[in-house]
mmCIF file of C-alpha atoms in Angstrom:
data_model
loop_
_atom_site.group_PDB
_atom_site.id
_atom_site.type_symbol
_atom_site.label_atom_id
_atom_site.label_comp_id
_atom_site.label_asym_id
_atom_site.label_seq_id
_atom_site.Cartn_x
_atom_site.Cartn_y
_atom_site.Cartn_z
ATOM 1 C CA MET A 1 117.314 163.215 64.421
ATOM 2 C CA SER A 2 119.420 164.598 61.485
ATOM 3 C CA THR A 3 116.240 165.067 59.418
ATOM 4 C CA ASP A 4 114.676 167.237 62.131
ATOM 5 C CA LEU A 5 117.836 169.363 62.307
ATOM 6 C CA LEU A 6 117.825 169.787 58.538
ATOM 7 C CA ILE A 7 114.183 170.925 58.671
ATOM 8 C CA VAL A 8 115.062 173.500 61.367
ATOM 9 C CA LEU A 9 117.981 174.823 59.279
ATOM 10 C CA LEU A 10 115.787 175.092 56.202
ATOM 11 C CA GLY A 11 113.225 177.006 58.273
ATOM 12 C CA ILE A 12 115.889 179.452 59.432
ATOM 13 C CA ALA A 13 117.136 179.897 55.858
ATOM 14 C CA ALA A 14 113.595 180.541 54.648
ATOM 15 C CA VAL A 15 113.080 183.229 57.301
ATOM 16 C CA ALA A 16 116.391 184.899 56.345
ATOM 17 C CA LEU A 17 115.464 184.911 52.669
ATOM 18 C CA LEU A 18 112.057 186.348 53.579
ATOM 19 C CA ALA A 19 113.757 189.160 55.507
ATOM 20 C CA ILE A 20 116.091 189.869 52.602
ATOM 21 C CA GLY A 21 113.152 189.961 50.220
ATOM 22 C CA ILE A 22 111.235 192.334 52.490
ATOM 23 C CA ARG A 23 114.259 194.631 52.665
ATOM 24 C CA LYS A 24 114.636 194.692 48.905
ATOM 25 C CA SER A 25 110.959 195.381 48.404
ATOM 26 C CA LEU A 26 111.113 198.296 50.859
ATOM 27 C CA ARG A 27 114.150 199.743 49.103
ATOM 28 C CA LYS A 28 112.446 199.519 45.748
ATOM 29 C CA ARG A 29 109.298 201.145 47.117
ATOM 30 C CA ARG A 30 111.332 203.967 48.620
ATOM 31 C CA GLU A 31 113.232 204.558 45.423
ATOM 32 C CA GLN A 32 109.991 204.580 43.487
ATOM 33 C CA ARG A 33 108.415 207.033 45.928
ATOM 34 C CA GLU A 34 111.451 209.274 45.712
ATOM 35 C CA SER A 35 111.278 209.179 41.941
ATOM 36 C CA GLU A 36 107.648 210.156 42.028
ATOM 37 C CA LEU A 37 108.144 213.188 44.238
ATOM 38 C CA PRO A 38 108.608 216.497 42.219
ATOM 39 C CA ALA A 39 111.841 218.250 42.460
ATOM 40 C CA GLU A 40 111.250 221.496 44.370
ATOM 41 C CA PRO A 41 113.749 223.900 45.583
ATOM 42 C CA GLY A 42 114.454 223.600 49.200
ATOM 43 C CA SER A 43 112.974 220.257 49.422
ATOM 44 C CA VAL A 44 116.197 218.401 49.138
ATOM 45 C CA ASP A 45 116.947 218.656 52.810
ATOM 46 C CA SER A 46 113.458 217.605 53.775
ATOM 47 C CA SER A 47 113.566 214.664 51.452
ATOM 48 C CA LYS A 48 116.886 213.660 52.879
ATOM 49 C CA VAL A 49 115.467 213.963 56.286
ATOM 50 C CA LEU A 50 112.462 211.929 55.289
ATOM 51 C CA ALA A 51 114.690 209.442 53.583
ATOM 52 C CA LYS A 52 116.871 209.226 56.626
ATOM 53 C CA GLU A 53 113.890 208.803 58.850
ATOM 54 C CA LEU A 54 112.440 206.283 56.478
ATOM 55 C CA GLY A 55 115.743 204.460 56.378
ATOM 56 C CA GLU A 56 116.005 204.445 60.115
ATOM 57 C CA GLN A 57 112.425 203.247 60.316
ATOM 58 C CA GLN A 58 113.129 200.544 57.806
ATOM 59 C CA ALA A 59 116.302 199.666 59.653
ATOM 60 C CA ARG A 60 114.375 199.456 62.869
ATOM 61 C CA GLN A 61 111.724 197.371 61.145
ATOM 62 C CA ALA A 62 114.412 195.220 59.636
ATOM 63 C CA GLN A 63 116.082 194.830 63.026
ATOM 64 C CA GLU A 64 112.719 194.104 64.547
ATOM 65 C CA GLN A 65 112.046 191.653 61.770
ATOM 66 C CA GLN A 66 115.505 190.223 62.252
ATOM 67 C CA ARG A 67 114.911 189.970 65.954
ATOM 68 C CA LYS A 68 111.570 188.292 65.347
ATOM 69 C CA VAL A 69 113.203 185.941 62.876
ATOM 70 C CA GLN A 70 115.912 185.165 65.436
ATOM 71 C CA GLN A 71 113.264 184.685 68.093
ATOM 72 C CA GLN A 72 111.333 182.471 65.752
ATOM 73 C CA ALA A 73 114.566 180.630 64.938
ATOM 74 C CA GLN A 74 115.324 180.392 68.654
ATOM 75 C CA GLN A 75 111.788 179.251 69.265
ATOM 76 C CA ALA A 76 112.127 176.791 66.424
ATOM 77 C CA ALA A 77 115.444 175.632 67.871
ATOM 78 C CA ASP A 78 113.867 175.403 71.287
ATOM 79 C CA THR A 79 110.912 173.618 69.762
ATOM 80 C CA GLN A 80 113.326 171.398 67.840
ATOM 81 C CA LEU A 81 115.276 170.781 71.037
ATOM 82 C CA LYS A 82 112.076 170.034 72.914
ATOM 83 C CA ALA A 83 110.984 167.892 70.033
ATOM 84 C CA GLU A 84 114.368 166.187 70.080
ATOM 85 C CA GLN A 85 114.085 165.758 73.857
ATOM 86 C CA GLN A 86 110.542 164.508 73.493
ATOM 87 C CA ALA A 87 111.715 162.283 70.656
ATOM 88 C CA GLN A 88 114.583 161.099 72.867
ATOM 89 C CA GLN A 89 112.138 160.563 75.702
ATOM 90 C CA ALA A 90 109.758 158.875 73.283
ATOM 91 C CA ALA A 91 112.676 156.801 72.001
ATOM 92 C CA ASP A 92 113.674 155.975 75.569
ATOM 93 C CA THR A 93 110.039 155.233 76.384
ATOM 94 C CA GLN A 94 109.813 153.203 73.190
ATOM 95 C CA LEU A 95 113.044 151.465 74.085
ATOM 96 C CA LYS A 96 111.772 150.815 77.592
ATOM 97 C CA ALA A 97 108.452 149.671 76.148
ATOM 98 C CA GLU A 98 110.319 147.465 73.707
ATOM 99 C CA GLN A 99 112.484 146.158 76.550
ATOM 100 C CA GLN A 100 109.379 145.620 78.663
ATOM 101 C CA ALA A 101 107.643 144.044 75.676
ATOM 102 C CA ARG A 102 110.759 141.908 75.106
ATOM 103 C CA GLN A 103 110.809 141.021 78.791
ATOM 104 C CA ALA A 104 107.089 140.333 78.647
ATOM 105 C CA ALA A 105 107.665 138.271 75.522
ATOM 106 C CA ASP A 106 110.516 136.445 77.261
ATOM 107 C CA THR A 107 108.302 135.960 80.310
ATOM 108 C CA GLN A 108 105.476 134.814 78.060
ATOM 109 C CA LEU A 109 107.872 132.510 76.228
ATOM 110 C CA LYS A 110 109.154 131.147 79.545
ATOM 111 C CA ALA A 111 105.582 130.761 80.743
ATOM 112 C CA GLU A 112 104.678 128.998 77.498
ATOM 113 C CA GLN A 113 107.762 126.794 77.843
ATOM 114 C CA GLN A 114 106.867 126.039 81.453
ATOM 115 C CA ALA A 115 103.259 125.417 80.404
ATOM 116 C CA ARG A 116 104.523 123.155 77.589
ATOM 117 C CA GLN A 117 106.810 121.359 80.044
ATOM 118 C CA ALA A 118 103.943 121.064 82.507
ATOM 119 C CA ALA A 119 101.728 119.769 79.695
ATOM 120 C CA ASP A 120 104.453 117.296 78.678
ATOM 121 C CA THR A 121 104.854 116.237 82.306
ATOM 122 C CA GLN A 122 101.067 115.908 82.645
ATOM 123 C CA LEU A 123 100.947 113.918 79.411
ATOM 124 C CA LYS A 124 103.756 111.651 80.629
ATOM 125 C CA ALA A 125 102.012 111.266 83.966
ATOM 126 C CA GLU A 126 98.740 110.413 82.183
ATOM 127 C CA GLN A 127 100.575 107.942 79.938
ATOM 128 C CA GLU A 128 102.260 106.365 82.966
ATOM 129 C CA ALA A 129 98.929 106.313 84.805
ATOM 130 C CA ARG A 130 97.301 104.720 81.718
ATOM 131 C CA GLN A 131 100.115 102.165 81.519
ATOM 132 C CA ALA A 132 99.813 101.501 85.245
ATOM 133 C CA ALA A 133 96.039 101.115 84.855
ATOM 134 C CA GLU A 134 96.535 98.748 81.906
ATOM 135 C CA THR A 135 99.126 96.795 83.902
ATOM 136 C CA GLN A 136 96.773 96.664 86.890
ATOM 137 C CA LEU A 137 93.972 95.530 84.580
ATOM 138 C CA LYS A 138 96.198 92.807 83.154
ATOM 139 C CA ILE A 139 97.216 91.743 86.670
ATOM 140 C CA GLU A 140 93.557 91.656 87.736
ATOM 141 C CA GLU A 141 92.694 89.654 84.599
ATOM 142 C CA LEU A 142 95.505 87.186 85.335
ATOM 143 C CA ALA A 143 94.408 87.008 88.976
ATOM 144 C CA ARG A 144 90.814 86.379 87.852
ATOM 145 C CA GLN A 145 91.965 83.669 85.466
ATOM 146 C CA ALA A 146 94.117 82.148 88.225
ATOM 147 C CA ALA A 147 91.162 82.304 90.628
ATOM 148 C CA GLU A 148 88.913 80.637 88.046
ATOM 149 C CA GLN A 149 91.559 77.977 87.446
ATOM 150 C CA GLN A 150 91.959 77.516 91.196
ATOM 151 C CA LEU A 151 88.182 77.246 91.543
ATOM 152 C CA LYS A 152 88.056 74.697 88.755
ATOM 153 C CA THR A 153 90.925 72.789 90.353
ATOM 154 C CA GLU A 154 89.203 72.841 93.746
ATOM 155 C CA GLN A 155 85.920 71.731 92.183
ATOM 156 C CA GLU A 156 87.722 68.917 90.355
ATOM 157 C CA ALA A 157 89.541 67.936 93.541
ATOM 158 C CA ARG A 158 86.264 68.075 95.464
ATOM 159 C CA ARG A 159 84.585 65.946 92.797
ATOM 160 C CA LYS A 160 87.460 63.443 92.875
ATOM 161 C CA ALA A 161 87.373 63.466 96.673
ATOM 162 C CA GLU A 162 83.636 62.771 96.592
ATOM 163 C CA GLN A 163 84.167 59.987 94.071
ATOM 164 C CA SER A 164 87.015 58.633 96.193
ATOM 165 C CA LYS A 165 84.845 58.912 99.291
ATOM 166 C CA GLU A 166 82.043 57.061 97.541
ATOM 167 C CA ALA A 167 84.523 54.419 96.394
ATOM 168 C CA GLU A 168 85.874 54.150 99.919
ATOM 169 C CA GLN A 169 82.354 53.845 101.291
ATOM 170 C CA LEU A 170 81.603 51.135 98.733
ATOM 171 C CA ALA A 171 84.861 49.387 99.584
ATOM 172 C CA LEU A 172 84.124 49.785 103.286
ATOM 173 C CA ARG A 173 80.660 48.301 102.840
ATOM 174 C CA ALA A 174 82.166 45.505 100.764
ATOM 175 C CA ALA A 175 84.765 44.948 103.492
ATOM 176 C CA GLU A 176 82.032 44.931 106.131
ATOM 177 C CA ARG A 177 80.105 42.390 104.059
ATOM 178 C CA GLU A 178 83.272 40.342 103.662
ATOM 179 C CA VAL A 179 83.960 40.538 107.413
ATOM 180 C CA GLU A 180 80.362 39.480 108.126
ATOM 181 C CA ALA A 181 80.724 36.610 105.681
ATOM 182 C CA LEU A 182 84.011 35.610 107.307
ATOM 183 C CA ARG A 183 82.428 35.862 110.736
ATOM 184 C CA GLN A 184 79.600 33.609 109.625
ATOM 185 C CA ALA A 185 82.113 31.263 108.022
ATOM 186 C CA ARG A 186 84.100 31.209 111.260
ATOM 187 C CA GLN A 187 80.984 30.491 113.241
ATOM 188 C CA LYS A 188 80.119 27.665 110.882
ATOM 189 C CA ALA A 189 83.696 26.374 111.098
ATOM 190 C CA GLN A 190 83.574 26.504 114.886
ATOM 191 C CA GLU A 191 80.289 24.558 114.838
ATOM 192 C CA GLN A 192 81.808 22.091 112.400
ATOM 193 C CA LEU A 193 84.898 21.849 114.620
ATOM 194 C CA LYS A 194 82.688 21.038 117.595
ATOM 195 C CA VAL A 195 80.974 18.344 115.539
ATOM 196 C CA GLU A 196 84.398 16.988 114.487
ATOM 197 C CA GLU A 197 85.607 16.988 118.106
ATOM 198 C CA GLN A 198 82.447 15.161 119.180
ATOM 199 C CA SER A 199 82.932 12.660 116.377
ATOM 200 C CA LEU A 200 86.587 12.296 117.358
ATOM 201 C CA ARG A 201 85.595 11.561 120.953
ATOM 202 C CA ASP A 202 83.068 9.015 119.694
ATOM 203 C CA VAL A 203 85.770 7.349 117.592
ATOM 204 C CA GLU A 204 88.196 7.333 120.529
ATOM 205 C CA GLU A 205 85.471 5.764 122.685
ATOM 206 C CA GLU A 206 84.876 3.129 120.006
ATOM 207 C CA CYS A 207 88.630 2.485 119.784
ATOM 208 C CA ARG A 208 88.859 2.135 123.579
ATOM 209 C CA LEU A 209 85.947 -0.322 123.589
ATOM 210 C CA ALA A 210 87.526 -2.261 120.712
ATOM 211 C CA GLU A 211 90.866 -2.337 122.551
ATOM 212 C CA GLN A 212 89.139 -3.639 125.629
ATOM 213 C CA ALA A 213 87.334 -6.317 123.563
ATOM 214 C CA ARG A 214 90.623 -7.304 121.897
ATOM 215 C CA THR A 215 92.387 -7.521 125.257
ATOM 216 C CA ALA A 216 89.588 -9.680 126.637
ATOM 217 C CA ALA A 217 89.723 -11.887 123.524
ATOM 218 C CA GLN A 218 93.485 -12.319 123.864
ATOM 219 C CA GLU A 219 93.119 -13.184 127.529
ATOM 220 C CA SER A 220 90.402 -15.756 126.768
ATOM 221 C CA LEU A 221 92.532 -17.116 123.934
ATOM 222 C CA SER A 222 95.541 -17.415 126.213
ATOM 223 C CA ARG A 223 93.476 -19.293 128.792
ATOM 224 C CA ALA A 224 92.102 -21.619 126.123
ATOM 225 C CA VAL A 225 95.555 -22.379 124.769
ATOM 226 C CA ALA A 226 96.895 -22.917 128.294
ATOM 227 C CA LYS A 227 94.097 -25.386 129.008
ATOM 228 C CA LYS A 228 94.853 -27.384 125.856
ATOM 229 C CA ALA A 229 98.659 -27.391 126.190
ATOM 230 C CA GLY A 230 98.938 -28.174 129.881
ATOM 231 C CA PRO A 231 101.284 -26.532 132.305
ATOM 232 C CA PRO A 232 104.168 -24.830 130.627
ATOM 233 C CA PRO A 233 107.725 -26.176 131.115
ATOM 234 C CA LEU A 234 109.975 -24.491 133.561
ATOM 235 C CA PRO A 235 112.119 -21.983 131.847
ATOM 236 C CA ASP A 236 115.844 -22.499 131.600
ATOM 237 C CA ARG A 237 117.439 -19.622 133.348
ATOM 238 C CA THR A 238 120.729 -20.106 131.443
ATOM 239 C CA SER A 239 119.152 -20.113 128.061
ATOM 240 C CA ALA A 240 118.710 -16.960 126.154
ATOM 241 C CA SER A 241 115.196 -17.913 125.148
ATOM 242 C CA ALA A 242 114.018 -18.010 128.741
ATOM 243 C CA ALA A 243 113.774 -14.241 128.768
ATOM 244 C CA LYS A 244 111.267 -14.243 125.953
ATOM 245 C CA PRO A 245 107.614 -15.048 126.443
ATOM 246 C CA PRO A 246 106.164 -17.861 124.458
ATOM 247 C CA SER A 247 105.095 -16.803 121.066
ATOM 248 C CA VAL A 248 101.432 -16.834 120.393
ATOM 249 C CA PRO A 249 100.453 -18.094 116.979
ATOM 250 C CA ALA A 250 98.735 -15.669 114.800
ATOM 251 C CA GLN A 251 95.091 -16.318 114.916
ATOM 252 C CA SER A 252 92.289 -14.676 113.235
ATOM 253 C CA PRO A 253 89.429 -13.327 115.273
ATOM 254 C CA ALA A 254 87.195 -15.942 113.814
ATOM 255 C CA THR A 255 89.279 -18.810 115.322
ATOM 256 C CA HIS A 256 89.086 -17.657 118.895
ATOM 257 C CA GLY A 257 85.746 -16.019 118.938
ATOM 258 C CA GLY A 258 87.051 -12.488 119.463
ATOM 259 C CA PRO A 259 85.352 -9.461 117.956
ATOM 260 C CA PRO A 260 86.330 -8.634 114.432
ATOM 261 C CA PRO A 261 88.486 -5.554 113.905
ATOM 262 C CA LEU A 262 86.645 -2.355 113.172
ATOM 263 C CA PRO A 263 86.609 -1.494 109.535
ATOM 264 C CA ALA A 264 88.242 1.769 108.463
ATOM 265 C CA ARG A 265 85.491 4.307 108.056
ATOM 266 C CA ALA A 266 85.549 7.520 106.215
ATOM 267 C CA PRO A 267 84.398 10.618 108.035
ATOM 268 C CA ALA A 268 81.135 10.513 106.131
ATOM 269 C CA THR A 269 80.382 6.907 107.376
ATOM 270 C CA ARG A 270 80.794 7.726 111.048
ATOM 271 C CA GLY A 271 78.533 10.718 111.164
ATOM 272 C CA GLY A 272 81.181 13.429 111.122
ATOM 273 C CA PRO A 273 80.960 16.488 108.928
ATOM 274 C CA PRO A 274 82.810 16.461 105.638
ATOM 275 C CA PRO A 275 86.288 17.981 105.682
ATOM 276 C CA LEU A 276 86.510 21.667 104.846
ATOM 277 C CA PRO A 277 87.618 22.425 101.332
ATOM 278 C CA ALA A 278 91.071 23.823 100.905
ATOM 279 C CA GLN A 279 90.921 27.572 101.048
ATOM 280 C CA THR A 280 93.429 29.921 99.594
ATOM 281 C CA PRO A 281 94.595 32.909 101.634
ATOM 282 C CA ALA A 282 92.802 35.166 99.188
ATOM 283 C CA ALA A 283 89.452 33.560 100.029
ATOM 284 C CA HIS A 284 89.523 34.489 103.707
ATOM 285 C CA ALA A 285 92.355 36.977 104.013
ATOM 286 C CA GLY A 286 89.967 39.919 104.253
ATOM 287 C CA PRO A 287 89.009 42.562 101.711
ATOM 288 C CA PRO A 288 91.605 43.920 99.300
ATOM 289 C CA PRO A 289 93.476 47.004 100.585
ATOM 290 C CA LEU A 290 91.919 50.348 99.673
ATOM 291 C CA PRO A 291 93.739 52.669 97.277
ATOM 292 C CA LEU A 292 96.456 54.772 98.918
ATOM 293 C CA GLN A 293 94.851 58.043 100.019
ATOM 294 C CA SER A 294 95.662 60.598 102.610
ATOM 295 C CA PRO A 295 93.033 60.818 105.419
ATOM 296 C CA ALA A 296 93.726 64.550 105.689
ATOM 297 C CA THR A 297 92.471 65.232 102.152
ATOM 298 C CA HIS A 298 89.001 63.636 102.312
ATOM 299 C CA GLY A 299 88.492 62.659 105.918
ATOM 300 C CA GLY A 300 88.017 58.964 105.129
ATOM 301 C CA PRO A 301 89.293 56.066 107.225
ATOM 302 C CA PRO A 302 92.865 54.856 106.690
ATOM 303 C CA PRO A 303 93.352 51.788 104.482
ATOM 304 C CA LEU A 304 92.867 48.474 106.219
ATOM 305 C CA PRO A 305 96.096 46.470 106.742
ATOM 306 C CA PRO A 306 96.432 42.953 105.314
ATOM 307 C CA GLN A 307 94.800 40.476 107.664
ATOM 308 C CA SER A 308 95.649 36.897 108.384
ATOM 309 C CA PRO A 309 92.987 34.281 109.227
ATOM 310 C CA ALA A 310 93.844 34.638 112.919
ATOM 311 C CA THR A 311 93.225 38.395 112.921
ATOM 312 C CA HIS A 312 89.825 38.485 111.216
ATOM 313 C CA GLY A 313 88.252 35.463 112.835
ATOM 314 C CA GLY A 314 88.844 32.773 110.246
ATOM 315 C CA PRO A 315 88.689 29.139 111.368
ATOM 316 C CA PRO A 316 91.934 27.628 112.677
ATOM 317 C CA PRO A 317 93.398 24.700 110.766
ATOM 318 C CA LEU A 318 91.854 21.360 111.751
ATOM 319 C CA PRO A 319 94.030 18.949 113.733
ATOM 320 C CA ALA A 320 95.152 15.664 112.207
ATOM 321 C CA LYS A 321 92.629 12.919 112.825
ATOM 322 C CA ARG A 322 93.553 9.588 114.220
ATOM 323 C CA ARG A 323 92.208 6.550 112.507
#
């Protein structure tokens, strides 16, 4: 602004110097014209008049020139003022534009910051989503591995259950065979017991017949002795020996014609079956118990309880035989 004012002042000074130069040049030209005019009598007044007129004309021209210079200076001042106003307006406009540009820059900076924050937030969200996806993938991998392990475990359990079922079936068939064998053994023992009972009845019948023969022999012996000895003496009622019967002398069956005593016979000599061999409880106590298993896991039958000979049909113990 000070530079524009200095330019205006220099312009005014240049116009003033130009006016002063024009005035000096006109004065010199007038003096030169006056010096060139011849000196004539009576012409002094006219020359003075001309000079006065010329001076007035020059003064008017100078005033006009001065007025024009002032107008030009005023116009220059007005132009300078307008220029200053326009410059002020331009400066204000520039300031407003700068402020708007600064505001726009601030807005742009804020927008960039918000965009950067949004980008950072988006990046964090993507990272979290990636981490969540990786975690989900790991969980799915662990679940798949657990499912495979569970499947393997179930297959192994199924295989073991099938093996156990097969073993149970084999044990059950073995137990059935053992029960059948015991049933047959019981049947045989019952048949043998019937034979033994029949043999025992035969022996008892033989013993009864022998007892009858012995009684008859004793009676015949007593009669024979009574015939040889005569009537017996009357017994003394006061004696202690009267209460006792007369003693019979020991006689062999050969002396009195009685039947000889039956010889002791073994079971094999009298037609009976041979005695059963001694059996241990393990031989007829039933099949061994099955391994401990839960029926709910494989659907097999529960383990058989230990059985005694009376529960599975084994033969009862034979009674003692009388000789």
